[in-house]
Tab-separated table of C-alpha atoms and ligand atoms in Angstrom:
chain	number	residue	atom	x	y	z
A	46	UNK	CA	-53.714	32.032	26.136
A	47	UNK	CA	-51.405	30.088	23.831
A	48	UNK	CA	-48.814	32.011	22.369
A	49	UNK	CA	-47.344	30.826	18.918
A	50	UNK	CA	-43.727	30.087	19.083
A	51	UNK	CA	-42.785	29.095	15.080
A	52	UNK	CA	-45.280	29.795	11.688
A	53	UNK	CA	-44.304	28.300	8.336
A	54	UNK	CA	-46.750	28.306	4.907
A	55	UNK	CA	-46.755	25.327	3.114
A	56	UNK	CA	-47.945	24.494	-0.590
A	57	UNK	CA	-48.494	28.249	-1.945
A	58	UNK	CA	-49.857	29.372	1.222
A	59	UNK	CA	-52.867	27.300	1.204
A	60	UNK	CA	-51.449	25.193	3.990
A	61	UNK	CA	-50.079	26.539	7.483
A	62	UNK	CA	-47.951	25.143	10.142
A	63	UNK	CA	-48.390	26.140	14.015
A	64	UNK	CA	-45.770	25.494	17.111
A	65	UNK	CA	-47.863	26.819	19.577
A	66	UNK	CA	-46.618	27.156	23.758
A	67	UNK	CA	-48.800	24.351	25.528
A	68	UNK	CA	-46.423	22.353	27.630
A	69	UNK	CA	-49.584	20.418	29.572
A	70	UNK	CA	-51.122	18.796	26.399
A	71	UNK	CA	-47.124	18.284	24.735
A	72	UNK	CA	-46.798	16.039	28.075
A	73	UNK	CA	-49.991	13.798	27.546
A	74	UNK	CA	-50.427	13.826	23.776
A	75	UNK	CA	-49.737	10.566	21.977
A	76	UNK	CA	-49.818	10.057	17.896
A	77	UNK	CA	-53.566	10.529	16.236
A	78	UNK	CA	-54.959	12.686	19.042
A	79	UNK	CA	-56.122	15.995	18.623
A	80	UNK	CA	-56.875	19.497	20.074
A	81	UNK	CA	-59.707	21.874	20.008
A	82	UNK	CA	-58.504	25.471	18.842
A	83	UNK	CA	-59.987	29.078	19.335
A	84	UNK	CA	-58.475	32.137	17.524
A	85	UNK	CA	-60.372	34.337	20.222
A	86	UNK	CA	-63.921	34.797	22.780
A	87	UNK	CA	-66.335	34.966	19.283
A	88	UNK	CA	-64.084	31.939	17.427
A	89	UNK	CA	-65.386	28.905	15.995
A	90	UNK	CA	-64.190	25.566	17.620
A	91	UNK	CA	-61.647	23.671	15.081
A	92	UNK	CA	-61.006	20.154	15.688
A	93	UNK	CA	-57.189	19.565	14.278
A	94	UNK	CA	-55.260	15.995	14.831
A	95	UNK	CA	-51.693	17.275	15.767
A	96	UNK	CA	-48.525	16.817	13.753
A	97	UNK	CA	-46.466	16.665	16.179
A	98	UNK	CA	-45.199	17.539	19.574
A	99	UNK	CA	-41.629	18.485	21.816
A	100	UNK	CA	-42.198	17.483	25.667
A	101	UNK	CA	-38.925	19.696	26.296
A	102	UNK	CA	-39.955	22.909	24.252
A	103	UNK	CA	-43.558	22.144	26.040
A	104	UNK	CA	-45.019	22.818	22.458
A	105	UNK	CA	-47.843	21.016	20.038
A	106	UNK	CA	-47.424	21.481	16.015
A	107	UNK	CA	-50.571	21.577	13.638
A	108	UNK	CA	-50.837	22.094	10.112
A	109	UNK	CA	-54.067	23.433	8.774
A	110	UNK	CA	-55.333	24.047	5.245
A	111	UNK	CA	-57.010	27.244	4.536
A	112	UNK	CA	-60.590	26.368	3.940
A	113	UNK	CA	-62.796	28.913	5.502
A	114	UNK	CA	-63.596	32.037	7.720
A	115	UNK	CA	-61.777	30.284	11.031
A	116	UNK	CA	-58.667	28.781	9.273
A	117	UNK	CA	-58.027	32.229	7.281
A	118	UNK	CA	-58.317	34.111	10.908
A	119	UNK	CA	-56.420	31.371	12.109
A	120	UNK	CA	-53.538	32.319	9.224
A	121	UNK	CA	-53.739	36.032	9.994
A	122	UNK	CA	-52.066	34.751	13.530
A	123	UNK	CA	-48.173	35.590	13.296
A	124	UNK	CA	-45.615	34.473	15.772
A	125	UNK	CA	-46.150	35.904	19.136
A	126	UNK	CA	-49.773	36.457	18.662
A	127	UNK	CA	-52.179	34.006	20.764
A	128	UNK	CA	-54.686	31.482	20.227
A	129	UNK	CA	-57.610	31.873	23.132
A	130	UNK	CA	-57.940	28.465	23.618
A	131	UNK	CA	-56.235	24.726	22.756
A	132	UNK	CA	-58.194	22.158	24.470
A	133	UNK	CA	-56.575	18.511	24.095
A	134	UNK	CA	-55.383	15.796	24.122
A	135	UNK	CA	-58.748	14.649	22.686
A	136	UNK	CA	-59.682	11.274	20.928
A	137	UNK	CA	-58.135	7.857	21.577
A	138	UNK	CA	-54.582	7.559	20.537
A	139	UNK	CA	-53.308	5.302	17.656
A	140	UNK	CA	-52.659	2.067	18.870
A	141	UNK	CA	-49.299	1.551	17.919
A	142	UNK	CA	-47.303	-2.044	17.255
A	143	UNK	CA	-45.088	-3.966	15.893
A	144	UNK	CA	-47.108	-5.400	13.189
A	145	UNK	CA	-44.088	-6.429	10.167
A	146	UNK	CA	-45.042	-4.596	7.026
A	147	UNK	CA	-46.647	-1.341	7.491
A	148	UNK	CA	-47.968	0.945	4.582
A	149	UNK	CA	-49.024	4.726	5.614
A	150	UNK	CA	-50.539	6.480	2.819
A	151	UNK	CA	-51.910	10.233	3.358
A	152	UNK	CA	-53.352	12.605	1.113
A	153	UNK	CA	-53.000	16.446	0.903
A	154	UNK	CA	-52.803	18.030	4.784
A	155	UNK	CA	-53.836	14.816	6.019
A	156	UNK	CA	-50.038	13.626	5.806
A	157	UNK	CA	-49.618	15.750	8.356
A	158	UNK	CA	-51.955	13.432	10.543
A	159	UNK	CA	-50.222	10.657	9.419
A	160	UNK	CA	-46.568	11.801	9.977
A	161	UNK	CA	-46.074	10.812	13.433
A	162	UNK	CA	-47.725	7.777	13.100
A	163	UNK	CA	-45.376	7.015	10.479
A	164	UNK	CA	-42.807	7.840	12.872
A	165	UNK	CA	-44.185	5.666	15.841
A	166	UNK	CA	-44.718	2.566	13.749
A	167	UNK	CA	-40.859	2.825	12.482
A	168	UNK	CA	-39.602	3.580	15.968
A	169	UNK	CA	-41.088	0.349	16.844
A	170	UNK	CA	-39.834	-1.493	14.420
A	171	UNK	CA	-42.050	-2.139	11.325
A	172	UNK	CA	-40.652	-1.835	7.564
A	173	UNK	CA	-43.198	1.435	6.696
A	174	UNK	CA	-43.280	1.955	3.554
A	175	UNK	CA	-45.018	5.703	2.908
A	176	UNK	CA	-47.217	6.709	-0.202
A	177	UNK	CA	-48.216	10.851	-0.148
A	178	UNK	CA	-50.179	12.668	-2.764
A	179	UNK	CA	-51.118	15.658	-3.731
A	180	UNK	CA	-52.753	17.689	-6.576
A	181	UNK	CA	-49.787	19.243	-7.459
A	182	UNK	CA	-45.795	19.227	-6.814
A	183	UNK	CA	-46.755	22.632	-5.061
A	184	UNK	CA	-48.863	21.323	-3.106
A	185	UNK	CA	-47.033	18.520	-1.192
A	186	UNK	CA	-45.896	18.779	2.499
A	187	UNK	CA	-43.529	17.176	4.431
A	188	UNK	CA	-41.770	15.363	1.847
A	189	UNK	CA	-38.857	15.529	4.041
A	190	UNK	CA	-39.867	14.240	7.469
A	191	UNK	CA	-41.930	11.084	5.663
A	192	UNK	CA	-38.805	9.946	3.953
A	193	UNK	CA	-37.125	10.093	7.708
A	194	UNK	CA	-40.384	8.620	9.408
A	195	UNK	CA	-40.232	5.862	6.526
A	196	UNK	CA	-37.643	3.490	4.995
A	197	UNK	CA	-39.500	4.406	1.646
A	198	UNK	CA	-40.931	7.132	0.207
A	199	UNK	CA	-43.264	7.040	-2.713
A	200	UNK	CA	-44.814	10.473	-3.621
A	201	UNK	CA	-47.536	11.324	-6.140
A	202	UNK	CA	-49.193	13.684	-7.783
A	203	UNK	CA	-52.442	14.095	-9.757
A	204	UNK	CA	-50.971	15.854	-12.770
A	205	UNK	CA	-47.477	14.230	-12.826
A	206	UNK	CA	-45.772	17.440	-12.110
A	207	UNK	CA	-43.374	15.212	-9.507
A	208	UNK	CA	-43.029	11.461	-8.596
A	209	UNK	CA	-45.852	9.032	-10.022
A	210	UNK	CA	-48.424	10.675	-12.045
A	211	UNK	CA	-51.713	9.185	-10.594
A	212	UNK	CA	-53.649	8.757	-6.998
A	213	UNK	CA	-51.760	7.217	-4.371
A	214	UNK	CA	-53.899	4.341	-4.714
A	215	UNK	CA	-52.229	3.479	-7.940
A	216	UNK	CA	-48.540	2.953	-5.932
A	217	UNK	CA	-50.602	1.269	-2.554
A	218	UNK	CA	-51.700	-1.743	-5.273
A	219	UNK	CA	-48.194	-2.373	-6.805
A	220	UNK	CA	-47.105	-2.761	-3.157
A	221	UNK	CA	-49.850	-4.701	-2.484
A	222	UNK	CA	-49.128	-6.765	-5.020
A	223	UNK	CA	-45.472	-6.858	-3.880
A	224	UNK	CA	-45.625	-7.484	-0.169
A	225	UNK	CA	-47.392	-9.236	2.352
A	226	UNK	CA	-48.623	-6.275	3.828
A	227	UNK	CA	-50.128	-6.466	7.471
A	228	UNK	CA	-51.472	-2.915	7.799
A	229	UNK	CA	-52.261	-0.430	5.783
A	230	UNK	CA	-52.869	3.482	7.338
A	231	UNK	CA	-54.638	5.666	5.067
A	232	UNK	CA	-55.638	9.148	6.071
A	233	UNK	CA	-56.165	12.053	3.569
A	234	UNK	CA	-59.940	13.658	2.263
A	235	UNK	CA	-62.772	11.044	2.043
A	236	UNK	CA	-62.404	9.667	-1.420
A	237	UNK	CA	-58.740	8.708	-0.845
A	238	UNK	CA	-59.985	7.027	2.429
A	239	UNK	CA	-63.038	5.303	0.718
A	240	UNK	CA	-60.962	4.228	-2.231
A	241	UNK	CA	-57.435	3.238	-0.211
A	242	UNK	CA	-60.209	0.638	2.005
A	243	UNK	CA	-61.660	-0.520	-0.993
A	244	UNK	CA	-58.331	-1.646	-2.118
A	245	UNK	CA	-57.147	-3.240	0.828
A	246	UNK	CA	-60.494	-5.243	1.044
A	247	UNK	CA	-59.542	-7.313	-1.859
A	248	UNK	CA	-56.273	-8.142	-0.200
A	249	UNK	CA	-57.688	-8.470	3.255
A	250	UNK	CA	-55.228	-6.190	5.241
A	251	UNK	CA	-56.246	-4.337	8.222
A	252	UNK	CA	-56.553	-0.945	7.506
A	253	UNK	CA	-56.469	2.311	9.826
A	254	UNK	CA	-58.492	5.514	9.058
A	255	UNK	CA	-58.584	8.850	10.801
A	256	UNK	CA	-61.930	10.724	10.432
A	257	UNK	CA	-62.247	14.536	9.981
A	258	UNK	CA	-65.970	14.430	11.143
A	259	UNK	CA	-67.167	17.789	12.287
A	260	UNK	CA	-66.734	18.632	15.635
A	261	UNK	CA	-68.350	20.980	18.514
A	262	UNK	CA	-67.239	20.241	21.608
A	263	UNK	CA	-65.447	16.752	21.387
A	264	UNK	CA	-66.010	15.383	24.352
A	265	UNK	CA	-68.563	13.543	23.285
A	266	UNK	CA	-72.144	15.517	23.990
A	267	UNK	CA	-73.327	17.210	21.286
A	268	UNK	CA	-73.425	14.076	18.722
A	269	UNK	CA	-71.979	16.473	16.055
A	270	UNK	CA	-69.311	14.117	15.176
A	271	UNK	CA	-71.430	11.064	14.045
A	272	UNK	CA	-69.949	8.230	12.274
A	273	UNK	CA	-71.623	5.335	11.074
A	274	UNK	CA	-68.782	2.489	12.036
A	275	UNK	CA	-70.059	-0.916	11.541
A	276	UNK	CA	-73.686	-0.088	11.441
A	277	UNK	CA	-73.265	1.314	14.632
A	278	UNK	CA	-73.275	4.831	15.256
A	279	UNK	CA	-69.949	6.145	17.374
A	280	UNK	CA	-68.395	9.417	17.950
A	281	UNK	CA	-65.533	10.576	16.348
A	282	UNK	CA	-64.132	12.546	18.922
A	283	UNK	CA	-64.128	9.862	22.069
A	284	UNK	CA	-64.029	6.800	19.711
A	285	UNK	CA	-62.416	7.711	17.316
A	286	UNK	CA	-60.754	9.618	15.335
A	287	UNK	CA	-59.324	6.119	13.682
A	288	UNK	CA	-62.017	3.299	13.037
A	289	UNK	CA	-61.561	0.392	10.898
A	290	UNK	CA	-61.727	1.524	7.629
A	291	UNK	CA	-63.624	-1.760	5.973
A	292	UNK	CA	-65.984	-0.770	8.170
A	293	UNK	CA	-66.670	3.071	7.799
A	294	UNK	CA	-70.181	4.403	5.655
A	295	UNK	CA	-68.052	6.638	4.165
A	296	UNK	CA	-70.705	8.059	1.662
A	297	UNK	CA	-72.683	8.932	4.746
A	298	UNK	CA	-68.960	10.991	6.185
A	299	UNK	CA	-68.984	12.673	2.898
A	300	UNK	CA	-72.779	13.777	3.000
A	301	UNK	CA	-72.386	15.565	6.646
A	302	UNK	CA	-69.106	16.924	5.659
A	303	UNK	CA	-71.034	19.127	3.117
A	304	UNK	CA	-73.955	19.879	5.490
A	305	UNK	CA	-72.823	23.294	5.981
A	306	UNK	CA	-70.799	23.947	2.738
A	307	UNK	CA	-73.066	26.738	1.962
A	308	UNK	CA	-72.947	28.821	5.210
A	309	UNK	CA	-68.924	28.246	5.506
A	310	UNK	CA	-68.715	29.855	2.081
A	311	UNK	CA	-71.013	32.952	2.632
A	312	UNK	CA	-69.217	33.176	5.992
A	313	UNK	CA	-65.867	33.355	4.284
A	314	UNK	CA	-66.728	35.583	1.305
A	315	UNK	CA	-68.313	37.660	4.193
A	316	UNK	CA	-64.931	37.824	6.206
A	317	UNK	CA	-62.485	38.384	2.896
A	318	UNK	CA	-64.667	41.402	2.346
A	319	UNK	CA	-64.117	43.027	5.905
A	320	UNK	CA	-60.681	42.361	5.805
A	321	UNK	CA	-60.489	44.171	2.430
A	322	UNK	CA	-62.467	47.059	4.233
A	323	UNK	CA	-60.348	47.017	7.308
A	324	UNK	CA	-57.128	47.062	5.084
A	325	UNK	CA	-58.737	50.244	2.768
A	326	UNK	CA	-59.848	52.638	5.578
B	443	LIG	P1	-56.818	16.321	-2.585
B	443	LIG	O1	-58.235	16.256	-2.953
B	443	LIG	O2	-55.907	17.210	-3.355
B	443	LIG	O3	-56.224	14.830	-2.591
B	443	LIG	C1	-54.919	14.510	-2.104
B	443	LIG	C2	-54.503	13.189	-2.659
B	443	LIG	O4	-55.393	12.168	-2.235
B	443	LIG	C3	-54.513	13.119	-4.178
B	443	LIG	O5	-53.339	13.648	-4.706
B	443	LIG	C4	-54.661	11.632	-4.432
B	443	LIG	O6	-53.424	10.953	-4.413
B	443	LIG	C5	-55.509	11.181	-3.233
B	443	LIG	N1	-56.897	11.053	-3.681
B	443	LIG	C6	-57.843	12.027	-3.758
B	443	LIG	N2	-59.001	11.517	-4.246
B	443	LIG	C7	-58.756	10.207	-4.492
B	443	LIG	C8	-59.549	9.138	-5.006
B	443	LIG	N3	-60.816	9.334	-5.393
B	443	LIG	N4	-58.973	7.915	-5.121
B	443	LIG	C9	-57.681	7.723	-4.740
B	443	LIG	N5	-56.894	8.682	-4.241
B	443	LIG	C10	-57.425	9.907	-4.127
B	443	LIG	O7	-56.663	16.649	-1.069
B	443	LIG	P2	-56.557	18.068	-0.381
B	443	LIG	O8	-57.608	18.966	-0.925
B	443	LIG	O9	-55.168	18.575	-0.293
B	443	LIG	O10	-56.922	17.560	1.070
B	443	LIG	C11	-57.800	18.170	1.802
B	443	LIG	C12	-58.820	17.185	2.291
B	443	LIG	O11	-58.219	16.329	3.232
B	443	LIG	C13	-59.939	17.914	2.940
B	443	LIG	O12	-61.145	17.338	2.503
B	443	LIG	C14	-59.686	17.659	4.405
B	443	LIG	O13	-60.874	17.668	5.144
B	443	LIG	C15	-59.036	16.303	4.377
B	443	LIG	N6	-58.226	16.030	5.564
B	443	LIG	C16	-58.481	14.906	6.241
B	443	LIG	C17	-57.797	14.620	7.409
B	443	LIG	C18	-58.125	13.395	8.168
B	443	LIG	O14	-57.801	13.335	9.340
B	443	LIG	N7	-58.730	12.417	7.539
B	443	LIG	C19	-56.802	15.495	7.871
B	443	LIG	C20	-56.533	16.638	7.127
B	443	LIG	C21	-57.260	16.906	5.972
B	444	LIG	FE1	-69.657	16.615	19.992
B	444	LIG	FE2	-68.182	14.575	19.179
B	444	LIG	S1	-67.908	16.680	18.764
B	444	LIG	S2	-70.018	14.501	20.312
């Protein structure tokens, strides 16, 4: 059992941060791995990349959005309740060096994947310059900790309720324009990925992306996690999660990602309603 040390809610709620007691995976885990979590015997699996981790407090950090039946029993956990299971550190970590120029740009909760990534390529001593996004002013997360994992900060959202009004795409080609930029890390939902490669193709710069594949055991059996990479087909969860973007079908991502769009809804209507009926009687 893995007790939850320290909640927060992020962007209205929709968004939830974890410190969670698991001093055997905070001593292996390196930036862009991920763990395997289990609210209790009946849960689903959930694949989630971790934010962060403290080797001394023997704790990992994730931040989850609320999508669906698992993540919304996942946000009913409080501090002091227990997860039933955190398998990890899964997936190769990020390989991490000094490169010169560095641009990490995330999207929504997947800035929380790219945070200490951020953080490693600074520590090692690239410029980083950081691009984050979201919707909404509201909806933005960890502001704070990518303006300390960067040396600068450029944040945007869709409606221009704070920083550039645009995608983060729109800042990424000003400092493409700007810089000679030697890698580019983009990791957010599929379009930003798709679009952020497609950008850096035209200036030829190496770019990073993390995929949020769907996931059943990751270990690499069940073939769940199924990426086309290069015309080759590789697992997310032992190859991956990063893969050369310029290389990634990421139309084909998209399409599995919304394989089951239909049953995750019914199954999360179906679970608001209980909770409803639980909460009346
Ligand atoms: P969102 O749709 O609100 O987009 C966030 C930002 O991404 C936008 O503000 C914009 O700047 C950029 N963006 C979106 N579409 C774009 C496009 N077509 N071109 C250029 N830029 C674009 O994101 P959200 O709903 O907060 O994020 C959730 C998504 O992120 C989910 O789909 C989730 O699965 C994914 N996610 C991915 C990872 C990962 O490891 N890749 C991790 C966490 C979450
Ligand atoms: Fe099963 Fe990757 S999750 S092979």
């Amino acid at each position: 059992m893995f007790e939850i040390l320290k909640r927060e809610e992020m962007a209205d709620g929709t968004v939830v941060m974890n410190e969670i007691n698991a001093p055997q995976i905070a001593k292996k885990a390196k930036p862009g791995q991920f763990v395997i979590l289990k609210a209790n015997e009946q849960g689903e699996r959930i694949p989630l990349t971790m934010a962060d981790t403290n080797v001394k407090k023997g704790t990992v950090t994730v931040i989850y959005q609320v999508v669906g039946k698992s993540t919304a029993l996942f946000k009913s956990l409080q501090v002091g309740d227990h997860y039933q299971d955190v398998i990890g550190p899964l997936g190769q970590p990020t390989h991490l060096e000094k490169l010169g120029n560095v641009v990490c740009v995330g999207g929504g909760t997947g800035v929380a994947v790219l945070y200490p990534i951020t953080r490693g390529l600074k520590e090692l001593g690239n410029n980083v310059a950081a691009i984050i996004g979201a919707r909404t002013k509201d909806l933005l997360i960890l502001e704070d900790k990518m303006k300390a994992a960067s040396h600068e900060l450029h944040v945007c959202t869709d409606d221009g309720s704070y920083g550039h009004h645009g995608f983060v795409t729109d800042v990424l080609k000003d400092i493409l324009e700007r810089d000679n930029v030697d890698l580019v890390v983009g990791i957010g939902p599929v379009p930003m990925m798709k679009f952020v490669t497609k950008l850096t193709a035209d200036y030829h710069v190496k770019t990073l992306v993390s995929l949020n594949a769907i996931m059943v055991d990751g270990t690499g059996m069940c073939g769940c996690c199924r990426v086309s990479v290069g015309g080759k087909t590789r697992f997310a969860c032992v190859d991956g999660p990063e893969f050369d973007g310029h290389q990634v079908d990421f139309d084909e991502l998209a399409q599995r990602l919304d394989a089951y769009k239909n049953e995750e809804k019914r199954a999360h209507e179906k679970y608001t309603h209980e909770c409803k009926l639980s909460q009346e009687a």
